[in-house]
Amino acid sequence: MDGRLECPELGLRVEASSPEAASSGLCSDELLVSVGTRSWRMPPWFTTGAKGLPAGIVAAALASLRHFGAGMGLLLGALGGALVIGIATGYLGLAAVSIMGLVLLGSVLVHELGHVLAYRILIGRRAPAVLVVRGASCRLVRLAGARARDAAVIVAGSLAPVVAALPLWFLFAQAPALVILTTLVALGHVVGLVIPVGDGAALRELARRDVLNAT
């Protein structure tokens, strides 16, 4: 309407030609590869892909893993291949770098899963939301809830990798380096709560919103 895209459920209305249209999940950038008369829609490796979050906790969790995993597919495949080559050739440096990359990408998936689960549990099993992915960049565009619940949804993403890393300590004797690496990466997500980007910025915005509402 009037060159704008709208999502009344999420309170979004932006210019169709603006970058915010894709980043807010109101549209998707599509990359088509054509060979002869056939065309294939490429996964969102370099473009922005948006997908509505389905109702229900399990369905929402599986959809987020599939959608975000599709965006990371190229990187995951490259790192997995490098890991196999490193192990097969005895090039342990390549294998180590590959493992570090896989741990980092895995932590991002777990981080976003934490947001999704907390949102579905605390805000609503049918509350509207959009999953937006561009390569390894993932976000959940969602409704804001009550102050405490909204803060919990924000924090849940950063805490999810820590929770996922805890069971690995039972394997410390077998793979101490991997366990320590995973734990340090998980703690890095928690540190992100105190820096002015990502979840840290979201917490600051929530605090400013509460101050404005109180005045």
PDB file of C-alpha atoms in Angstrom:
ATOM      1  CA  MET A   1       0.000   0.000   0.000  1.00  0.00           C
ATOM      2  CA  ASP A   2       1.493   3.381  -1.149  1.00  0.00           C
ATOM      3  CA  GLY A   3       4.861   1.689  -1.692  1.00  0.00           C
ATOM      4  CA  ARG A   4       4.917   0.409   1.875  1.00  0.00           C
ATOM      5  CA  LEU A   5       4.942  -3.057   3.405  1.00  0.00           C
ATOM      6  CA  GLU A   6       2.932  -3.670   6.547  1.00  0.00           C
ATOM      7  CA  CYS A   7       2.552  -6.263   9.269  1.00  0.00           C
ATOM      8  CA  PRO A   8      -0.161  -5.014  11.647  1.00  0.00           C
ATOM      9  CA  GLU A   9       0.365  -7.961  14.027  1.00  0.00           C
ATOM     10  CA  LEU A  10       3.957  -6.842  14.684  1.00  0.00           C
ATOM     11  CA  GLY A  11       3.274  -3.126  14.282  1.00  0.00           C
ATOM     12  CA  LEU A  12       5.646  -2.840  11.282  1.00  0.00           C
ATOM     13  CA  ARG A  13       5.268  -0.456   8.342  1.00  0.00           C
ATOM     14  CA  VAL A  14       8.269   0.381   6.167  1.00  0.00           C
ATOM     15  CA  GLU A  15       9.037   1.540   2.646  1.00  0.00           C
ATOM     16  CA  ALA A  16       9.130  -1.432   0.267  1.00  0.00           C
ATOM     17  CA  SER A  17      12.416  -0.210  -1.215  1.00  0.00           C
ATOM     18  CA  SER A  18      14.188   0.350   2.108  1.00  0.00           C
ATOM     19  CA  PRO A  19      16.749  -2.079   3.599  1.00  0.00           C
ATOM     20  CA  GLU A  20      14.522  -2.371   6.672  1.00  0.00           C
ATOM     21  CA  ALA A  21      11.894  -4.166   4.576  1.00  0.00           C
ATOM     22  CA  ALA A  22      14.068  -7.277   4.383  1.00  0.00           C
ATOM     23  CA  SER A  23      15.797  -6.946   7.766  1.00  0.00           C
ATOM     24  CA  SER A  24      12.434  -6.670   9.539  1.00  0.00           C
ATOM     25  CA  GLY A  25      11.137  -9.790   7.810  1.00  0.00           C
ATOM     26  CA  LEU A  26       8.453  -8.097   5.719  1.00  0.00           C
ATOM     27  CA  CYS A  27       9.964  -9.500   2.537  1.00  0.00           C
ATOM     28  CA  SER A  28      12.691 -11.856   1.369  1.00  0.00           C
ATOM     29  CA  ASP A  29      15.481 -11.320  -1.127  1.00  0.00           C
ATOM     30  CA  GLU A  30      15.475 -14.200  -3.592  1.00  0.00           C
ATOM     31  CA  LEU A  31      18.389 -15.389  -5.691  1.00  0.00           C
ATOM     32  CA  LEU A  32      17.410 -17.596  -8.611  1.00  0.00           C
ATOM     33  CA  VAL A  33      19.900 -19.658 -10.584  1.00  0.00           C
ATOM     34  CA  SER A  34      18.704 -20.586 -14.068  1.00  0.00           C
ATOM     35  CA  VAL A  35      20.094 -23.256 -16.357  1.00  0.00           C
ATOM     36  CA  GLY A  36      18.220 -23.482 -19.608  1.00  0.00           C
ATOM     37  CA  THR A  37      14.520 -23.603 -18.812  1.00  0.00           C
ATOM     38  CA  ARG A  38      14.963 -24.614 -15.193  1.00  0.00           C
ATOM     39  CA  SER A  39      15.426 -22.341 -12.201  1.00  0.00           C
ATOM     40  CA  TRP A  40      16.397 -22.993  -8.602  1.00  0.00           C
ATOM     41  CA  ARG A  41      15.821 -20.759  -5.612  1.00  0.00           C
ATOM     42  CA  MET A  42      19.056 -20.551  -3.664  1.00  0.00           C
ATOM     43  CA  PRO A  43      19.098 -20.768   0.159  1.00  0.00           C
ATOM     44  CA  PRO A  44      19.628 -17.465   2.020  1.00  0.00           C
ATOM     45  CA  TRP A  45      23.421 -17.745   2.053  1.00  0.00           C
ATOM     46  CA  PHE A  46      23.946 -14.218   0.707  1.00  0.00           C
ATOM     47  CA  THR A  47      20.390 -12.901   0.624  1.00  0.00           C
ATOM     48  CA  THR A  48      17.830 -12.234   3.351  1.00  0.00           C
ATOM     49  CA  GLY A  49      15.205 -14.913   3.938  1.00  0.00           C
ATOM     50  CA  ALA A  50      12.110 -14.400   6.098  1.00  0.00           C
ATOM     51  CA  LYS A  51       9.788 -17.079   7.465  1.00  0.00           C
ATOM     52  CA  GLY A  52       6.822 -16.768   9.804  1.00  0.00           C
ATOM     53  CA  LEU A  53       7.264 -18.493  13.149  1.00  0.00           C
ATOM     54  CA  PRO A  54       4.727 -21.327  13.433  1.00  0.00           C
ATOM     55  CA  ALA A  55       2.500 -21.766  16.460  1.00  0.00           C
ATOM     56  CA  GLY A  56       3.500 -24.189  19.201  1.00  0.00           C
ATOM     57  CA  ILE A  57       6.795 -24.668  21.006  1.00  0.00           C
ATOM     58  CA  VAL A  58       8.148 -27.736  19.206  1.00  0.00           C
ATOM     59  CA  ALA A  59       7.095 -26.556  15.743  1.00  0.00           C
ATOM     60  CA  ALA A  60       8.644 -23.134  16.358  1.00  0.00           C
ATOM     61  CA  ALA A  61      11.908 -24.670  17.585  1.00  0.00           C
ATOM     62  CA  LEU A  62      12.209 -27.002  14.588  1.00  0.00           C
ATOM     63  CA  ALA A  63      11.334 -24.228  12.131  1.00  0.00           C
ATOM     64  CA  SER A  64      13.981 -21.918  13.590  1.00  0.00           C
ATOM     65  CA  LEU A  65      16.667 -24.599  13.392  1.00  0.00           C
ATOM     66  CA  ARG A  66      15.755 -25.429   9.781  1.00  0.00           C
ATOM     67  CA  HIS A  67      15.534 -21.821   8.629  1.00  0.00           C
ATOM     68  CA  PHE A  68      18.643 -20.535  10.384  1.00  0.00           C
ATOM     69  CA  GLY A  69      20.509 -23.715   9.504  1.00  0.00           C
ATOM     70  CA  ALA A  70      19.653 -23.171   5.826  1.00  0.00           C
ATOM     71  CA  GLY A  71      21.226 -19.728   5.968  1.00  0.00           C
ATOM     72  CA  MET A  72      24.374 -21.169   7.506  1.00  0.00           C
ATOM     73  CA  GLY A  73      24.373 -24.175   5.179  1.00  0.00           C
ATOM     74  CA  LEU A  74      27.225 -23.001   2.971  1.00  0.00           C
ATOM     75  CA  LEU A  75      29.461 -22.179   5.940  1.00  0.00           C
ATOM     76  CA  LEU A  76      28.556 -25.375   7.766  1.00  0.00           C
ATOM     77  CA  GLY A  77      29.297 -27.433   4.660  1.00  0.00           C
ATOM     78  CA  ALA A  78      32.630 -25.690   4.063  1.00  0.00           C
ATOM     79  CA  LEU A  79      33.722 -26.133   7.674  1.00  0.00           C
ATOM     80  CA  GLY A  80      32.577 -29.735   7.753  1.00  0.00           C
ATOM     81  CA  GLY A  81      34.498 -30.452   4.581  1.00  0.00           C
ATOM     82  CA  ALA A  82      37.607 -28.734   5.929  1.00  0.00           C
ATOM     83  CA  LEU A  83      37.345 -30.794   9.109  1.00  0.00           C
ATOM     84  CA  VAL A  84      37.226 -34.047   7.148  1.00  0.00           C
ATOM     85  CA  ILE A  85      40.201 -32.983   5.019  1.00  0.00           C
ATOM     86  CA  GLY A  86      42.163 -31.905   8.087  1.00  0.00           C
ATOM     87  CA  ILE A  87      41.590 -35.215   9.841  1.00  0.00           C
ATOM     88  CA  ALA A  88      42.247 -37.303   6.699  1.00  0.00           C
ATOM     89  CA  THR A  89      45.522 -35.528   5.900  1.00  0.00           C
ATOM     90  CA  GLY A  90      46.689 -35.137   9.470  1.00  0.00           C
ATOM     91  CA  TYR A  91      46.641 -31.350   9.137  1.00  0.00           C
ATOM     92  CA  LEU A  92      45.536 -30.719  12.712  1.00  0.00           C
ATOM     93  CA  GLY A  93      45.647 -26.931  12.345  1.00  0.00           C
ATOM     94  CA  LEU A  94      42.944 -27.041   9.668  1.00  0.00           C
ATOM     95  CA  ALA A  95      40.889 -29.440  11.770  1.00  0.00           C
ATOM     96  CA  ALA A  96      41.201 -27.187  14.825  1.00  0.00           C
ATOM     97  CA  VAL A  97      40.105 -24.066  12.918  1.00  0.00           C
ATOM     98  CA  SER A  98      37.174 -25.997  11.444  1.00  0.00           C
ATOM     99  CA  ILE A  99      36.051 -27.148  14.877  1.00  0.00           C
ATOM    100  CA  MET A 100      36.239 -23.585  16.194  1.00  0.00           C
ATOM    101  CA  GLY A 101      34.071 -22.373  13.319  1.00  0.00           C
ATOM    102  CA  LEU A 102      31.519 -25.148  13.825  1.00  0.00           C
ATOM    103  CA  VAL A 103      31.323 -24.392  17.545  1.00  0.00           C
ATOM    104  CA  LEU A 104      30.758 -20.688  16.828  1.00  0.00           C
ATOM    105  CA  LEU A 105      27.998 -21.364  14.301  1.00  0.00           C
ATOM    106  CA  GLY A 106      26.422 -23.960  16.575  1.00  0.00           C
ATOM    107  CA  SER A 107      26.365 -21.452  19.422  1.00  0.00           C
ATOM    108  CA  VAL A 108      24.525 -18.950  17.195  1.00  0.00           C
ATOM    109  CA  LEU A 109      21.877 -21.572  16.396  1.00  0.00           C
ATOM    110  CA  VAL A 110      21.456 -22.393  20.093  1.00  0.00           C
ATOM    111  CA  HIS A 111      21.352 -18.679  20.945  1.00  0.00           C
ATOM    112  CA  GLU A 112      18.481 -18.007  18.540  1.00  0.00           C
ATOM    113  CA  LEU A 113      16.714 -21.186  19.667  1.00  0.00           C
ATOM    114  CA  GLY A 114      16.805 -19.793  23.200  1.00  0.00           C
ATOM    115  CA  HIS A 115      15.014 -16.640  22.037  1.00  0.00           C
ATOM    116  CA  VAL A 116      12.407 -18.656  20.164  1.00  0.00           C
ATOM    117  CA  LEU A 117      11.650 -21.046  23.034  1.00  0.00           C
ATOM    118  CA  ALA A 118      11.432 -18.229  25.584  1.00  0.00           C
ATOM    119  CA  TYR A 119       9.176 -16.226  23.276  1.00  0.00           C
ATOM    120  CA  ARG A 120       6.805 -19.127  22.720  1.00  0.00           C
ATOM    121  CA  ILE A 121       6.714 -20.035  26.428  1.00  0.00           C
ATOM    122  CA  LEU A 122       6.517 -16.529  27.927  1.00  0.00           C
ATOM    123  CA  ILE A 123       4.810 -14.367  25.297  1.00  0.00           C
ATOM    124  CA  GLY A 124       2.468 -16.859  23.695  1.00  0.00           C
ATOM    125  CA  ARG A 125       2.264 -20.139  21.777  1.00  0.00           C
ATOM    126  CA  ARG A 126       0.617 -18.267  18.877  1.00  0.00           C
ATOM    127  CA  ALA A 127       2.205 -14.839  19.252  1.00  0.00           C
ATOM    128  CA  PRO A 128       3.278 -13.540  15.805  1.00  0.00           C
ATOM    129  CA  ALA A 129       6.966 -13.453  14.932  1.00  0.00           C
ATOM    130  CA  VAL A 130       9.239 -13.712  11.909  1.00  0.00           C
ATOM    131  CA  LEU A 131      12.540 -15.576  11.541  1.00  0.00           C
ATOM    132  CA  VAL A 132      15.020 -13.543   9.497  1.00  0.00           C
ATOM    133  CA  VAL A 133      18.310 -15.018   8.299  1.00  0.00           C
ATOM    134  CA  ARG A 134      21.138 -13.895   6.029  1.00  0.00           C
ATOM    135  CA  GLY A 135      24.009 -16.348   6.119  1.00  0.00           C
ATOM    136  CA  ALA A 136      25.190 -16.583   9.722  1.00  0.00           C
ATOM    137  CA  SER A 137      23.204 -13.483  10.715  1.00  0.00           C
ATOM    138  CA  CYS A 138      19.974 -14.540  12.424  1.00  0.00           C
ATOM    139  CA  ARG A 139      17.265 -12.646  14.271  1.00  0.00           C
ATOM    140  CA  LEU A 140      13.763 -13.053  15.603  1.00  0.00           C
ATOM    141  CA  VAL A 141      11.412 -10.168  14.800  1.00  0.00           C
ATOM    142  CA  ARG A 142       8.730 -10.367  17.459  1.00  0.00           C
ATOM    143  CA  LEU A 143       6.224  -8.618  19.645  1.00  0.00           C
ATOM    144  CA  ALA A 144       7.366  -6.920  22.825  1.00  0.00           C
ATOM    145  CA  GLY A 145       5.844  -8.313  26.008  1.00  0.00           C
ATOM    146  CA  ALA A 146       5.600  -7.189  29.596  1.00  0.00           C
ATOM    147  CA  ARG A 147       8.863  -5.852  31.014  1.00  0.00           C
ATOM    148  CA  ALA A 148       9.979  -8.951  32.936  1.00  0.00           C
ATOM    149  CA  ARG A 149       8.968 -11.379  30.184  1.00  0.00           C
ATOM    150  CA  ASP A 150      10.529  -9.295  27.448  1.00  0.00           C
ATOM    151  CA  ALA A 151      13.786  -9.121  29.398  1.00  0.00           C
ATOM    152  CA  ALA A 152      13.661 -12.906  29.912  1.00  0.00           C
ATOM    153  CA  VAL A 153      13.252 -13.494  26.159  1.00  0.00           C
ATOM    154  CA  ILE A 154      16.293 -11.285  25.486  1.00  0.00           C
ATOM    155  CA  VAL A 155      18.466 -12.922  28.143  1.00  0.00           C
ATOM    156  CA  ALA A 156      17.367 -16.448  27.198  1.00  0.00           C
ATOM    157  CA  GLY A 157      19.268 -16.258  23.930  1.00  0.00           C
ATOM    158  CA  SER A 158      22.571 -15.456  25.647  1.00  0.00           C
ATOM    159  CA  LEU A 159      22.086 -18.059  28.363  1.00  0.00           C
ATOM    160  CA  ALA A 160      21.059 -20.886  26.007  1.00  0.00           C
ATOM    161  CA  PRO A 161      24.647 -21.674  24.837  1.00  0.00           C
ATOM    162  CA  VAL A 162      25.771 -21.836  28.471  1.00  0.00           C
ATOM    163  CA  VAL A 163      23.012 -24.307  29.309  1.00  0.00           C
ATOM    164  CA  ALA A 164      23.881 -26.364  26.209  1.00  0.00           C
ATOM    165  CA  ALA A 165      27.575 -26.404  27.171  1.00  0.00           C
ATOM    166  CA  LEU A 166      27.063 -27.679  30.728  1.00  0.00           C
ATOM    167  CA  PRO A 167      26.479 -31.378  29.819  1.00  0.00           C
ATOM    168  CA  LEU A 168      29.725 -31.362  27.840  1.00  0.00           C
ATOM    169  CA  TRP A 169      31.692 -31.166  31.075  1.00  0.00           C
ATOM    170  CA  PHE A 170      30.924 -34.847  31.596  1.00  0.00           C
ATOM    171  CA  LEU A 171      33.206 -35.379  28.563  1.00  0.00           C
ATOM    172  CA  PHE A 172      36.013 -33.200  29.884  1.00  0.00           C
ATOM    173  CA  ALA A 173      38.389 -36.133  30.395  1.00  0.00           C
ATOM    174  CA  GLN A 174      37.932 -37.258  26.778  1.00  0.00           C
ATOM    175  CA  ALA A 175      38.025 -33.849  25.029  1.00  0.00           C
ATOM    176  CA  PRO A 176      39.175 -31.089  27.418  1.00  0.00           C
ATOM    177  CA  ALA A 177      40.104 -28.594  24.681  1.00  0.00           C
ATOM    178  CA  LEU A 178      36.708 -28.902  22.972  1.00  0.00           C
ATOM    179  CA  VAL A 179      34.832 -28.534  26.260  1.00  0.00           C
ATOM    180  CA  ILE A 180      36.823 -25.444  27.260  1.00  0.00           C
ATOM    181  CA  LEU A 181      36.390 -23.896  23.792  1.00  0.00           C
ATOM    182  CA  THR A 182      32.642 -24.474  23.833  1.00  0.00           C
ATOM    183  CA  THR A 183      32.359 -23.013  27.333  1.00  0.00           C
ATOM    184  CA  LEU A 184      34.357 -19.902  26.426  1.00  0.00           C
ATOM    185  CA  VAL A 185      32.209 -19.337  23.331  1.00  0.00           C
ATOM    186  CA  ALA A 186      29.067 -19.771  25.449  1.00  0.00           C
ATOM    187  CA  LEU A 187      30.329 -17.261  28.021  1.00  0.00           C
ATOM    188  CA  GLY A 188      31.025 -14.855  25.168  1.00  0.00           C
ATOM    189  CA  HIS A 189      27.292 -14.790  24.463  1.00  0.00           C
ATOM    190  CA  VAL A 190      26.660 -13.771  28.076  1.00  0.00           C
ATOM    191  CA  VAL A 191      29.244 -10.980  27.796  1.00  0.00           C
ATOM    192  CA  GLY A 192      27.219  -9.745  24.826  1.00  0.00           C
ATOM    193  CA  LEU A 193      24.512  -8.636  27.248  1.00  0.00           C
ATOM    194  CA  VAL A 194      26.707  -5.804  28.527  1.00  0.00           C
ATOM    195  CA  ILE A 195      27.906  -4.415  25.192  1.00  0.00           C
ATOM    196  CA  PRO A 196      25.849  -1.887  23.165  1.00  0.00           C
ATOM    197  CA  VAL A 197      24.979  -4.204  20.260  1.00  0.00           C
ATOM    198  CA  GLY A 198      22.715  -7.204  19.782  1.00  0.00           C
ATOM    199  CA  ASP A 199      21.046  -8.381  22.970  1.00  0.00           C
ATOM    200  CA  GLY A 200      22.878  -5.734  24.968  1.00  0.00           C
ATOM    201  CA  ALA A 201      21.306  -3.031  22.807  1.00  0.00           C
ATOM    202  CA  ALA A 202      17.898  -4.704  23.179  1.00  0.00           C
ATOM    203  CA  LEU A 203      18.211  -4.617  26.978  1.00  0.00           C
ATOM    204  CA  ARG A 204      19.159  -0.945  26.884  1.00  0.00           C
ATOM    205  CA  GLU A 205      16.207  -0.187  24.623  1.00  0.00           C
ATOM    206  CA  LEU A 206      13.929  -2.016  27.062  1.00  0.00           C
ATOM    207  CA  ALA A 207      15.321   0.056  29.939  1.00  0.00           C
ATOM    208  CA  ARG A 208      14.774   3.298  27.993  1.00  0.00           C
ATOM    209  CA  ARG A 209      11.227   2.228  27.174  1.00  0.00           C
ATOM    210  CA  ASP A 210      10.502   1.667  30.858  1.00  0.00           C
ATOM    211  CA  VAL A 211      11.963   5.072  31.779  1.00  0.00           C
ATOM    212  CA  LEU A 212       9.845   6.838  29.156  1.00  0.00           C
ATOM    213  CA  ASN A 213       6.727   5.002  30.303  1.00  0.00           C
ATOM    214  CA  ALA A 214       7.398   6.033  33.875  1.00  0.00           C
ATOM    215  CA  THR A 215       7.724   9.745  33.033  1.00  0.00           C
TER     216      THR A 215
END
